[in-house]
Amino acid sequence: MKADPAAQVRLLDLQAADTELAQLAHRRAHLPELVALAASDEQVGELRSDALELQSQLDEIADDQRRLENEVDTVQTRAKRDDQRLTAGGLPSKELEGLQHEIATLARRQSTLEDDLLDVMERRETLDGELAALGQRQDALLAERADQEANRDAAFIEIDATAQRRTAERSAVAGEIAADLLALYDKIRASSGGVGAAMLRHRRCEGCHLELAGSELNTVRAAAPDAVVRCENCRRILVRTAESGL
Ligand SMILES: [Zn+2]
């Protein structure tokens, strides 16, 4: 392939723009803000699941409390009825004994139920406190997450603006390069880690960093200025400049 030597040198500007665009895309995809956001999302998810777990424990405890309160009511109603029967008097002694025994049993039962109720209420209070603390942690985390999101967006805006500028510059440079040379450059760039053209500096290919010697060096030395020369090792377009050391 033949190409205007000036256009070949312009390939280096095109390469610089493409390299920077690739770096910008990499930076955009690997922002520390994205890592921080992912970590925050994970923490928010954990807190949410902890809160759900606490809430379900609280629901169970509320059920327990209702059940105990109902039982206390039942026991109290029964004890009141027994008391009334006792106060009314006139019971045969065997029945009286049975009634007194039941009243004593009900009193013990009420005392046990009230102790249980107290335990349940204490536990409920503890869990309510834990849930409130969890809510506070969640609020703080969400505020932090909002900051991280704002930082990410600011970084995106900066990167995108630079990329937009570099893309426009790249288009302008590409417009100066013949279509066949540009197509070759793009093809090599796609298959060679984003580098399609490399300067030959001090007889070294800047694409693969190997030094040219022997017959390859002689071939490059003998090549016409408008010949498109490729590195024998990495197959990239070798751009000759005053620094090539030929
Ligand atoms: Zn090379």
PDB file of C-alpha atoms and ligand atoms in Angstrom, residues 205-210 231-236 238, ligand 1:
ATOM      1  CA  CYS A 205       8.818  -0.357  16.959  1.00  0.00           C
ATOM      2  CA  GLU A 206       6.843   1.511  19.598  1.00  0.00           C
ATOM      3  CA  GLY A 207       4.003  -0.963  19.170  1.00  0.00           C
ATOM      4  CA  CYS A 208       5.845  -4.099  20.293  1.00  0.00           C
ATOM      5  CA  HIS A 209       9.085  -2.442  21.478  1.00  0.00           C
ATOM      6  CA  LEU A 210      11.294  -4.715  19.411  1.00  0.00           C
ATOM      7  CA  CYS A 231       6.431  -4.223  11.708  1.00  0.00           C
ATOM      8  CA  GLU A 232       7.404  -7.809  10.914  1.00  0.00           C
ATOM      9  CA  ASN A 233       6.885  -8.765  14.533  1.00  0.00           C
ATOM     10  CA  CYS A 234       3.549  -7.139  15.508  1.00  0.00           C
ATOM     11  CA  ARG A 235       2.251  -6.292  11.996  1.00  0.00           C
ATOM     12  CA  ARG A 236       1.373  -2.747  13.053  1.00  0.00           C
ATOM     13  CA  LEU A 238       5.337   1.549  11.322  1.00  0.00           C
TER      14      LEU A 238
HETATM   15 ZN    ZN B   1       6.090  -4.038  16.293  1.00  0.00          ZN
END
